mmCIF file of C-alpha atoms in Angstrom:
data_model
loop_
_atom_site.group_PDB
_atom_site.id
_atom_site.type_symbol
_atom_site.label_atom_id
_atom_site.label_comp_id
_atom_site.label_asym_id
_atom_site.label_seq_id
_atom_site.Cartn_x
_atom_site.Cartn_y
_atom_site.Cartn_z
ATOM 1 C CA MET A 1 114.722 97.877 110.260
ATOM 2 C CA LYS A 2 113.295 99.046 113.494
ATOM 3 C CA ASN A 3 110.763 101.252 111.928
ATOM 4 C CA GLU A 4 109.328 98.243 110.157
ATOM 5 C CA SER A 5 108.327 96.629 113.412
ATOM 6 C CA VAL A 6 104.846 96.679 114.866
ATOM 7 C CA ALA A 7 103.619 96.304 118.529
ATOM 8 C CA VAL A 8 100.791 94.025 119.223
ATOM 9 C CA LEU A 9 98.774 93.192 122.263
ATOM 10 C CA ASP A 10 97.026 89.847 122.258
ATOM 11 C CA ILE A 11 94.308 89.572 124.755
ATOM 12 C CA ARG A 12 93.198 86.034 125.627
ATOM 13 C CA SER A 13 90.748 85.105 128.418
ATOM 14 C CA TYR A 14 93.337 84.297 130.951
ATOM 15 C CA GLU A 15 96.731 85.748 129.583
ATOM 16 C CA ILE A 16 97.748 88.719 127.593
ATOM 17 C CA THR A 17 100.784 88.897 125.319
ATOM 18 C CA PHE A 18 102.605 92.032 124.239
ATOM 19 C CA LEU A 19 105.192 91.645 121.397
ATOM 20 C CA ILE A 20 107.136 93.611 118.838
ATOM 21 C CA GLY A 21 107.758 91.913 115.557
ATOM 22 C CA ALA A 22 108.540 92.555 111.897
ATOM 23 C CA LYS A 23 108.125 90.592 108.600
ATOM 24 C CA GLY A 24 110.726 87.955 107.967
ATOM 25 C CA VAL A 25 111.370 85.938 104.737
ATOM 26 C CA ASN A 26 109.185 83.214 103.292
ATOM 27 C CA GLY A 27 106.119 84.080 105.496
ATOM 28 C CA THR A 28 108.126 84.073 108.729
ATOM 29 C CA PHE A 29 108.442 86.848 111.379
ATOM 30 C CA VAL A 30 111.297 88.445 113.299
ATOM 31 C CA PHE A 31 110.496 88.884 117.025
ATOM 32 C CA ARG A 32 112.170 91.773 118.693
ATOM 33 C CA GLY A 33 110.667 91.197 122.080
ATOM 34 C CA SER A 34 107.739 89.348 123.770
ATOM 35 C CA ARG A 35 106.271 88.962 127.215
ATOM 36 C CA SER A 36 103.079 87.215 128.461
ATOM 37 C CA GLU A 37 101.391 87.843 131.728
ATOM 38 C CA LYS A 38 98.403 86.061 133.336
ATOM 39 C CA TYR A 39 95.496 87.959 134.788
ATOM 40 C CA GLU A 40 91.907 87.511 136.158
ATOM 41 C CA GLY A 41 90.517 87.165 132.604
ATOM 42 C CA TYR A 42 87.145 87.888 131.198
ATOM 43 C CA SER A 43 83.793 86.143 130.667
ATOM 44 C CA SER A 44 80.763 87.008 128.746
ATOM 45 C CA GLU A 45 79.977 89.572 131.306
ATOM 46 C CA GLY A 46 83.250 91.405 130.713
ATOM 47 C CA PHE A 47 86.574 91.625 132.580
ATOM 48 C CA LEU A 48 86.506 89.857 135.795
ATOM 49 C CA ASP A 49 88.899 92.401 137.378
ATOM 50 C CA GLU A 50 89.939 95.375 135.391
ATOM 51 C CA ALA A 51 92.732 96.264 137.763
ATOM 52 C CA SER A 52 94.255 92.847 137.218
ATOM 53 C CA PHE A 53 94.056 93.385 133.383
ATOM 54 C CA ARG A 54 95.794 96.889 133.692
ATOM 55 C CA SER A 55 98.552 95.502 135.842
ATOM 56 C CA ALA A 56 99.307 92.653 133.406
ATOM 57 C CA VAL A 57 99.367 94.963 130.383
ATOM 58 C CA ILE A 58 101.598 97.436 132.260
ATOM 59 C CA SER A 59 104.032 94.726 133.295
ATOM 60 C CA ALA A 60 104.247 93.068 129.904
ATOM 61 C CA VAL A 61 104.832 96.313 128.042
ATOM 62 C CA THR A 62 107.327 97.591 130.512
ATOM 63 C CA SER A 63 109.284 94.431 130.355
ATOM 64 C CA VAL A 64 109.636 94.351 126.674
ATOM 65 C CA ARG A 65 110.461 97.941 126.437
ATOM 66 C CA GLN A 66 113.406 97.665 128.822
ATOM 67 C CA SER A 67 115.251 95.522 126.241
ATOM 68 C CA TYR A 68 113.932 96.992 122.919
ATOM 69 C CA GLU A 69 116.178 99.546 121.367
ATOM 70 C CA GLY A 70 113.613 101.767 119.706
ATOM 71 C CA THR A 71 110.421 103.715 120.197
ATOM 72 C CA ILE A 72 107.041 102.601 119.153
ATOM 73 C CA ARG A 73 103.973 104.909 119.603
ATOM 74 C CA GLU A 74 101.342 102.944 117.876
ATOM 75 C CA ILE A 75 99.922 99.494 118.925
ATOM 76 C CA TYR A 76 97.514 97.016 117.372
ATOM 77 C CA VAL A 77 95.170 95.289 119.810
ATOM 78 C CA GLY A 78 93.353 91.931 119.288
ATOM 79 C CA VAL A 79 89.849 92.201 120.383
ATOM 80 C CA PRO A 80 88.298 88.981 121.635
ATOM 81 C CA ALA A 81 84.896 87.791 120.202
ATOM 82 C CA ALA A 82 83.262 88.411 123.676
ATOM 83 C CA PHE A 83 83.688 92.067 123.272
ATOM 84 C CA VAL A 84 82.839 92.263 119.464
ATOM 85 C CA ARG A 85 79.525 93.005 117.780
ATOM 86 C CA ILE A 86 79.411 92.329 114.148
ATOM 87 C CA TYR A 87 76.788 94.025 111.684
ATOM 88 C CA THR A 88 76.405 92.648 108.315
ATOM 89 C CA LYS A 89 74.788 94.453 105.427
ATOM 90 C CA GLY A 90 74.011 93.817 101.726
ATOM 91 C CA HIS A 91 74.433 97.283 100.003
ATOM 92 C CA THR A 92 74.475 98.782 96.651
ATOM 93 C CA ILE A 93 75.510 102.177 95.204
ATOM 94 C CA SER A 94 74.671 103.479 91.698
ATOM 95 C CA PHE A 95 76.576 105.952 89.612
ATOM 96 C CA PRO A 96 75.271 108.538 87.170
ATOM 97 C CA SER A 97 77.080 106.815 84.389
ATOM 98 C CA ARG A 98 79.363 103.799 83.979
ATOM 99 C CA ARG A 99 82.612 104.336 85.586
ATOM 100 C CA LYS A 100 85.900 102.237 86.334
ATOM 101 C CA ILE A 101 86.096 100.937 89.725
ATOM 102 C CA THR A 102 88.888 102.224 91.966
ATOM 103 C CA SER A 103 89.509 102.135 95.702
ATOM 104 C CA GLN A 104 87.428 105.385 95.997
ATOM 105 C CA GLU A 105 84.285 103.584 94.887
ATOM 106 C CA ILE A 106 84.998 100.740 97.308
ATOM 107 C CA ASP A 107 85.378 103.275 100.152
ATOM 108 C CA ALA A 108 82.144 105.019 99.102
ATOM 109 C CA LEU A 109 80.187 101.676 99.233
ATOM 110 C CA TYR A 110 81.483 100.974 102.766
ATOM 111 C CA GLU A 111 80.716 104.547 104.031
ATOM 112 C CA SER A 112 77.232 104.596 102.465
ATOM 113 C CA GLY A 113 76.464 101.225 103.985
ATOM 114 C CA GLN A 114 77.704 102.322 107.462
ATOM 115 C CA ALA A 115 75.649 105.492 107.442
ATOM 116 C CA ASP A 116 72.530 103.334 107.627
ATOM 117 C CA LEU A 117 73.622 101.248 110.664
ATOM 118 C CA LEU A 118 72.005 101.642 114.133
ATOM 119 C CA ALA A 119 75.118 100.201 116.020
ATOM 120 C CA THR A 120 76.346 100.588 119.558
ATOM 121 C CA GLY A 121 79.912 100.666 120.663
ATOM 122 C CA HIS A 122 83.034 101.793 118.912
ATOM 123 C CA PHE A 123 83.581 101.107 115.219
ATOM 124 C CA VAL A 124 86.973 99.639 114.680
ATOM 125 C CA ARG A 125 87.076 97.805 111.380
ATOM 126 C CA ARG A 126 85.145 96.774 108.195
ATOM 127 C CA SER A 127 85.543 93.938 105.694
ATOM 128 C CA ASP A 128 83.669 92.296 102.882
ATOM 129 C CA MET A 129 82.299 88.894 102.398
ATOM 130 C CA TYR A 130 82.332 89.666 98.603
ATOM 131 C CA PHE A 131 81.590 92.383 96.091
ATOM 132 C CA ALA A 132 79.510 92.097 92.895
ATOM 133 C CA LEU A 133 78.785 94.281 89.800
ATOM 134 C CA GLY A 134 75.655 94.198 87.655
ATOM 135 C CA ASP A 135 76.107 90.615 86.560
ATOM 136 C CA ASN A 136 76.121 89.512 90.128
ATOM 137 C CA ARG A 137 79.408 87.667 89.804
ATOM 138 C CA LYS A 138 81.099 87.439 93.158
ATOM 139 C CA TYR A 139 84.539 89.076 93.632
ATOM 140 C CA PHE A 140 86.321 88.040 96.836
ATOM 141 C CA ASP A 141 89.278 90.525 96.320
ATOM 142 C CA ALA A 142 88.467 94.121 95.772
ATOM 143 C CA ALA A 143 91.503 94.568 93.679
ATOM 144 C CA ASP A 144 89.993 92.228 90.988
ATOM 145 C CA LEU A 145 87.382 94.975 90.473
ATOM 146 C CA TYR A 146 89.619 97.711 89.772
ATOM 147 C CA GLY A 147 89.448 99.122 86.267
ATOM 148 C CA ILE A 148 86.082 97.354 85.506
ATOM 149 C CA PRO A 149 83.562 99.832 84.135
ATOM 150 C CA THR A 150 80.112 99.575 85.782
ATOM 151 C CA ALA A 151 77.033 101.568 86.598
ATOM 152 C CA SER A 152 76.542 100.020 90.062
ATOM 153 C CA LEU A 153 78.598 98.328 92.842
ATOM 154 C CA LYS A 154 77.288 95.814 95.345
ATOM 155 C CA GLY A 155 78.814 94.427 98.508
ATOM 156 C CA ALA A 156 78.087 92.006 101.332
ATOM 157 C CA LEU A 157 79.726 94.049 104.034
ATOM 158 C CA CYS A 158 80.774 93.565 107.724
ATOM 159 C CA TYR A 159 81.198 96.211 110.263
ATOM 160 C CA TYR A 160 82.936 95.458 113.653
ATOM 161 C CA PHE A 161 82.127 97.312 116.823
ATOM 162 C CA VAL A 162 83.699 96.734 120.276
ATOM 163 C CA SER A 163 81.987 97.263 123.609
ATOM 164 C CA ASP A 164 82.521 100.515 125.447
ATOM 165 C CA GLU A 165 83.879 98.627 128.433
ATOM 166 C CA PHE A 166 86.671 97.100 126.427
ATOM 167 C CA TYR A 167 87.513 100.121 124.444
ATOM 168 C CA ASP A 168 87.755 102.360 127.575
ATOM 169 C CA ALA A 169 89.769 99.845 129.474
ATOM 170 C CA VAL A 170 92.339 99.210 126.710
ATOM 171 C CA ASP A 171 92.545 103.002 125.563
ATOM 172 C CA SER A 172 93.138 104.038 129.163
ATOM 173 C CA VAL A 173 95.998 101.839 130.006
ATOM 174 C CA LEU A 174 97.700 102.107 126.509
ATOM 175 C CA SER A 175 97.479 105.939 126.629
ATOM 176 C CA GLU A 176 98.936 105.926 130.168
ATOM 177 C CA LEU A 177 101.931 103.808 128.613
ATOM 178 C CA GLY A 178 102.427 106.430 125.959
ATOM 179 C CA PHE A 179 100.895 104.855 122.885
ATOM 180 C CA GLY A 180 99.525 107.631 120.735
ATOM 181 C CA ARG A 181 97.606 105.566 118.266
ATOM 182 C CA VAL A 182 95.596 102.400 119.104
ATOM 183 C CA GLU A 183 94.346 100.223 116.374
ATOM 184 C CA MET A 184 91.819 97.408 117.188
ATOM 185 C CA ILE A 185 91.569 94.203 115.129
ATOM 186 C CA PRO A 186 88.884 91.644 115.932
ATOM 187 C CA GLN A 187 90.759 88.465 116.988
ATOM 188 C CA SER A 188 88.529 86.082 115.016
ATOM 189 C CA LEU A 189 88.880 87.987 111.804
ATOM 190 C CA ALA A 190 92.680 88.129 112.094
ATOM 191 C CA GLN A 191 92.840 84.334 112.714
ATOM 192 C CA ALA A 192 90.518 83.411 110.026
ATOM 193 C CA HIS A 193 92.468 85.461 107.398
ATOM 194 C CA TYR A 194 95.839 84.042 108.599
ATOM 195 C CA LEU A 195 94.886 80.445 109.317
ATOM 196 C CA LEU A 196 92.272 79.662 106.580
ATOM 197 C CA PRO A 197 93.330 79.791 102.912
ATOM 198 C CA ASP A 198 91.327 82.002 100.573
ATOM 199 C CA LYS A 199 89.697 79.107 98.785
ATOM 200 C CA ILE A 200 88.409 77.621 102.090
ATOM 201 C CA ARG A 201 86.915 81.088 102.992
ATOM 202 C CA GLU A 202 85.156 81.468 99.610
ATOM 203 C CA GLY A 203 82.810 78.804 100.896
ATOM 204 C CA TYR A 204 81.285 78.976 104.410
ATOM 205 C CA ALA A 205 84.061 78.069 106.796
ATOM 206 C CA PHE A 206 83.324 77.296 110.424
ATOM 207 C CA PHE A 207 85.927 78.439 112.949
ATOM 208 C CA LEU A 208 86.088 77.535 116.666
ATOM 209 C CA ASP A 209 88.576 79.397 118.924
ATOM 210 C CA ALA A 210 88.703 77.556 122.218
ATOM 211 C CA GLY A 211 90.261 79.616 124.970
ATOM 212 C CA PHE A 212 90.807 79.114 128.709
ATOM 213 C CA LEU A 213 87.703 80.805 130.022
ATOM 214 C CA SER A 214 85.984 81.918 126.833
ATOM 215 C CA THR A 215 85.364 80.209 123.540
ATOM 216 C CA SER A 216 84.028 81.581 120.292
ATOM 217 C CA VAL A 217 82.488 80.123 117.120
ATOM 218 C CA SER A 218 82.434 82.057 113.961
ATOM 219 C CA VAL A 219 81.104 81.607 110.368
ATOM 220 C CA VAL A 220 83.606 83.015 107.878
ATOM 221 C CA TYR A 221 82.844 83.895 104.319
ATOM 222 C CA GLY A 222 85.179 85.529 101.981
ATOM 223 C CA ASN A 223 86.965 88.297 104.083
ATOM 224 C CA GLY A 224 84.214 88.697 106.532
ATOM 225 C CA ILE A 225 82.377 86.983 109.467
ATOM 226 C CA VAL A 226 78.738 86.237 108.861
ATOM 227 C CA HIS A 227 77.903 85.087 112.366
ATOM 228 C CA GLU A 228 79.785 84.891 115.652
ATOM 229 C CA GLU A 229 79.061 84.047 119.248
ATOM 230 C CA ALA A 230 81.176 83.706 122.305
ATOM 231 C CA PHE A 231 80.411 81.651 125.427
ATOM 232 C CA ASP A 232 81.939 80.884 128.744
ATOM 233 C CA CYS A 233 83.746 77.545 128.347
ATOM 234 C CA GLY A 234 87.237 76.344 127.951
ATOM 235 C CA ALA A 235 90.203 74.551 129.541
ATOM 236 C CA GLY A 236 89.905 76.562 132.780
ATOM 237 C CA TYR A 237 86.535 75.101 133.494
ATOM 238 C CA ILE A 238 87.850 71.565 132.831
ATOM 239 C CA LEU A 239 90.629 72.219 135.306
ATOM 240 C CA VAL A 240 88.170 73.179 137.937
ATOM 241 C CA SER A 241 86.173 70.053 137.282
ATOM 242 C CA LEU A 242 89.165 67.978 137.771
ATOM 243 C CA MET A 243 90.079 69.640 140.999
ATOM 244 C CA GLN A 244 86.573 69.100 142.330
ATOM 245 C CA GLY A 245 86.064 65.673 140.957
ATOM 246 C CA LEU A 246 89.428 64.299 142.070
ATOM 247 C CA GLY A 247 90.053 66.490 145.159
ATOM 248 C CA VAL A 248 93.457 67.757 143.691
ATOM 249 C CA ASP A 249 95.045 71.101 143.754
ATOM 250 C CA TYR A 250 95.361 73.262 140.660
ATOM 251 C CA GLU A 251 98.934 72.363 139.715
ATOM 252 C CA THR A 252 98.115 68.680 139.879
ATOM 253 C CA ALA A 253 94.968 69.260 137.810
ATOM 254 C CA GLU A 254 97.228 70.988 135.195
ATOM 255 C CA ASP A 255 99.644 67.979 135.085
ATOM 256 C CA ILE A 256 96.666 65.639 134.677
ATOM 257 C CA LEU A 257 95.197 67.597 131.861
ATOM 258 C CA ALA A 258 98.491 67.946 130.162
ATOM 259 C CA SER A 259 99.169 64.158 130.102
ATOM 260 C CA ALA A 260 95.607 63.132 129.398
ATOM 261 C CA ASN A 261 94.502 61.607 126.115
ATOM 262 C CA VAL A 262 90.754 61.234 125.422
ATOM 263 C CA SER A 263 91.092 59.715 122.058
ATOM 264 C CA GLY A 264 90.271 56.061 121.330
ATOM 265 C CA GLY A 265 87.784 53.782 122.998
ATOM 266 C CA ALA A 266 87.123 52.630 126.520
ATOM 267 C CA VAL A 267 89.863 52.688 129.156
ATOM 268 C CA SER A 268 90.569 49.899 131.524
ATOM 269 C CA LYS A 269 89.210 50.637 135.089
ATOM 270 C CA ASP A 270 92.461 49.414 136.478
ATOM 271 C CA LEU A 271 94.603 52.048 134.596
ATOM 272 C CA MET A 272 95.795 54.794 136.979
ATOM 273 C CA TRP A 273 97.393 58.138 136.577
ATOM 274 C CA THR A 274 100.183 58.851 139.111
ATOM 275 C CA ASP A 275 102.350 61.811 139.909
ATOM 276 C CA GLY A 276 105.233 59.650 140.697
ATOM 277 C CA GLY A 277 104.456 59.496 144.337
ATOM 278 C CA GLU A 278 101.616 57.750 146.340
ATOM 279 C CA ALA A 279 98.780 59.696 144.752
ATOM 280 C CA ALA A 280 96.904 57.695 141.975
ATOM 281 C CA TYR A 281 93.718 58.451 140.002
ATOM 282 C CA PRO A 282 91.696 56.440 137.642
ATOM 283 C CA VAL A 283 92.348 57.256 133.993
ATOM 284 C CA ARG A 284 88.778 56.418 133.205
ATOM 285 C CA GLU A 285 87.419 58.883 135.636
ATOM 286 C CA ILE A 286 89.874 61.601 134.362
ATOM 287 C CA ASN A 287 88.754 61.036 130.768
ATOM 288 C CA ASP A 288 85.092 61.182 131.729
ATOM 289 C CA ILE A 289 85.602 64.580 133.374
ATOM 290 C CA ILE A 290 87.459 65.974 130.427
ATOM 291 C CA LYS A 291 85.031 64.647 128.008
ATOM 292 C CA TYR A 292 82.110 66.181 129.858
ATOM 293 C CA GLY A 293 83.810 69.514 129.718
ATOM 294 C CA LEU A 294 84.367 69.111 125.935
ATOM 295 C CA ASP A 295 80.698 67.936 125.615
ATOM 296 C CA GLU A 296 79.674 71.273 127.281
ATOM 297 C CA LEU A 297 81.709 73.091 124.530
ATOM 298 C CA CYS A 298 80.095 71.073 121.937
ATOM 299 C CA GLU A 299 76.627 71.757 123.123
ATOM 300 C CA ASN A 300 77.216 75.448 122.818
ATOM 301 C CA VAL A 301 78.511 74.936 119.231
ATOM 302 C CA GLU A 302 75.365 72.816 118.411
ATOM 303 C CA ASN A 303 73.135 75.542 119.758
ATOM 304 C CA PHE A 304 74.965 77.982 117.491
ATOM 305 C CA PHE A 305 74.536 75.911 114.403
ATOM 306 C CA GLY A 306 70.858 75.246 115.352
ATOM 307 C CA LYS A 307 70.224 78.963 115.726
ATOM 308 C CA TYR A 308 71.596 79.892 112.298
ATOM 309 C CA TYR A 309 71.460 76.748 110.164
ATOM 310 C CA ARG A 310 68.397 74.709 111.197
ATOM 311 C CA ASP A 311 66.760 75.490 107.882
ATOM 312 C CA LYS A 312 66.929 72.890 105.177
ATOM 313 C CA SER A 313 68.304 75.274 102.569
ATOM 314 C CA THR A 314 71.438 75.717 104.753
ATOM 315 C CA MET A 315 72.025 72.056 105.489
ATOM 316 C CA SER A 316 74.373 71.539 102.488
ATOM 317 C CA PHE A 317 77.097 73.653 103.999
ATOM 318 C CA ALA A 318 76.181 73.224 107.666
ATOM 319 C CA SER A 319 78.227 69.869 107.310
ATOM 320 C CA ASN A 320 81.412 71.721 106.365
ATOM 321 C CA PRO A 321 84.482 71.012 108.472
ATOM 322 C CA LEU A 322 85.068 72.770 111.808
ATOM 323 C CA PHE A 323 88.501 74.445 111.984
ATOM 324 C CA VAL A 324 89.694 74.535 115.601
ATOM 325 C CA THR A 325 92.410 76.400 117.348
ATOM 326 C CA GLY A 326 93.206 78.030 120.706
ATOM 327 C CA GLU A 327 94.877 77.141 124.010
ATOM 328 C CA GLY A 328 91.672 75.564 125.289
ATOM 329 C CA ILE A 329 91.988 72.818 122.804
ATOM 330 C CA GLY A 330 95.709 72.565 121.715
ATOM 331 C CA GLY A 331 96.757 71.066 125.155
ATOM 332 C CA ILE A 332 94.165 68.297 125.274
ATOM 333 C CA ARG A 333 95.230 65.302 123.346
ATOM 334 C CA GLY A 334 92.330 63.672 121.477
ATOM 335 C CA ALA A 335 90.054 66.868 121.825
ATOM 336 C CA ALA A 336 89.648 67.338 118.149
ATOM 337 C CA GLU A 337 88.632 63.699 117.641
ATOM 338 C CA HIS A 338 86.139 63.812 120.534
ATOM 339 C CA ILE A 339 84.702 66.987 119.142
ATOM 340 C CA SER A 340 84.365 65.489 115.605
ATOM 341 C CA LYS A 341 82.522 62.558 116.920
ATOM 342 C CA ARG A 342 80.278 64.630 119.234
ATOM 343 C CA LEU A 343 79.263 67.000 116.398
ATOM 344 C CA SER A 344 79.305 64.517 113.581
ATOM 345 C CA ARG A 345 81.585 66.687 111.594
ATOM 346 C CA VAL A 346 85.220 66.934 110.675
ATOM 347 C CA ALA A 347 87.119 68.862 113.320
ATOM 348 C CA GLN A 348 90.594 70.067 112.002
ATOM 349 C CA ILE A 349 93.075 71.754 114.252
ATOM 350 C CA VAL A 350 94.765 74.753 112.548
ATOM 351 C CA CYS A 351 97.766 76.687 113.810
ATOM 352 C CA PRO A 352 100.641 78.799 112.406
ATOM 353 C CA ASP A 353 102.848 77.051 110.009
ATOM 354 C CA LEU A 354 106.055 78.379 111.702
ATOM 355 C CA PRO A 355 108.918 76.630 113.586
ATOM 356 C CA TYR A 356 108.250 76.628 117.366
ATOM 357 C CA TYR A 357 104.983 78.629 116.890
ATOM 358 C CA ASP A 358 103.143 75.752 115.267
ATOM 359 C CA LYS A 359 100.792 75.262 118.086
ATOM 360 C CA PRO A 360 97.139 76.395 118.615
ATOM 361 C CA VAL A 361 98.204 78.426 121.704
ATOM 362 C CA PHE A 362 100.127 80.800 119.366
ATOM 363 C CA SER A 363 97.363 81.321 116.738
ATOM 364 C CA SER A 364 95.916 84.580 117.916
ATOM 365 C CA ARG A 365 99.220 86.351 118.582
ATOM 366 C CA ILE A 366 100.794 85.246 115.264
ATOM 367 C CA ALA A 367 97.571 86.081 113.350
ATOM 368 C CA LEU A 368 97.322 89.464 114.945
ATOM 369 C CA LEU A 369 101.003 90.154 114.137
ATOM 370 C CA SER A 370 100.297 89.325 110.514
ATOM 371 C CA ALA A 371 97.336 91.476 110.362
ATOM 372 C CA ALA A 372 99.152 94.438 111.962
ATOM 373 C CA LEU A 373 102.025 94.172 109.555
ATOM 374 C CA ALA A 374 99.440 94.173 106.648
ATOM 375 C CA ASP A 375 97.766 97.202 108.008
ATOM 376 C CA ARG A 376 101.121 98.954 108.407
ATOM 377 C CA LYS A 377 101.956 98.198 104.776
ATOM 378 C CA LYS A 378 98.515 99.359 103.467
ATOM 379 C CA ASN A 379 98.632 102.642 105.442
ATOM 380 C CA GLY A 380 102.326 103.243 104.747
ATOM 381 C CA PHE A 381 103.701 105.696 102.214
ATOM 382 C CA PHE A 382 103.546 103.505 99.218
ATOM 383 C CA GLY A 383 100.127 102.118 100.235
ATOM 384 C CA ARG A 384 98.771 105.723 100.360
ATOM 385 C CA ILE A 385 100.312 106.494 96.922
ATOM 386 C CA PHE A 386 98.734 103.344 95.542
ATOM 387 C CA ASN A 387 95.207 104.675 96.808
ATOM 388 C CA ILE A 388 95.757 108.039 95.398
ATOM 389 C CA PHE A 389 95.957 106.516 91.895
ATOM 390 C CA GLY A 390 92.672 104.657 92.632
ATOM 391 C CA GLY A 391 94.152 101.436 93.889
ATOM 392 C CA LYS A 392 94.854 100.302 90.183
ATOM 393 C CA LYS A 393 97.462 97.552 89.796
#
């Protein structure tokens, strides 16, 4: 069973998690070791302190390895949206005569499309929004194409590149730790595949990943991401505002945020939050500070929608629900309700459907583990045999 395990490194904007896991039964997972470490984090400008990041990774990996009875030389790394650049491309290839589609034709389409890209950074992954044949019918699963004869193959394709800074920092520390193979998976892509059902993604799905120091918003279509942007906003900024506005220390601000509830209407000015001692703070003021922080997040999302979906022809799906996850939102009661009102659209919190891990804070690490296991299966012995025979079911 140990050789069926995969190692993953989930990098959030204030904490990293290293874990080793395997596939369980009925969509569950078996965890063989896990450790989280806080570090200085990152912003839209990159890592705030690369030495802090390296130290956190080394500490987490070393801790798990001490109790893990096995050796893992490859690791899957979740790449935050702040370090990802997505290139989308509609591309078509033609054949001299009609032929049946196999995985080789799919690969040829991807490779031909990528050859025309003028991209910067390190290429790490590719995916599709959909495929189409001569009749322009959309296929959201490449396997549905296998065996169909056609003279041409079309695809709406996505190519994912990571920044040189991120790639070099991660590759350096993981090589130092003895990992011979490092696979990088865009964090938003892994979460969209794991958290959003196929049917939801066959329309335009809007996905908000609210973190501690960084938040991203993505437009998901099929198995790809159409648009994505990251901005400096999250629970950490709300904590700083609480500290400054109330004159409290960090630990007290954490306690206040954890117990706050910004849902519902107006709060009585006499209602106070107390730490059990002499200190007391007006709940109305607390809620105003938190709502202001959430409003800043919403303003960034509105700017994103305005940038890509201001045109009238796109308004029909611009009102689609906003699926929300991440530690920056999961710990604030009433946040989804406030975002929904502020953006005038349904905001639905999504998280893993797993015991204990059914919280937004766990979304990225569980989604990454699921994606890593799927990659392992695809690239394993039987997966390679499957591709030799053209991917035909």
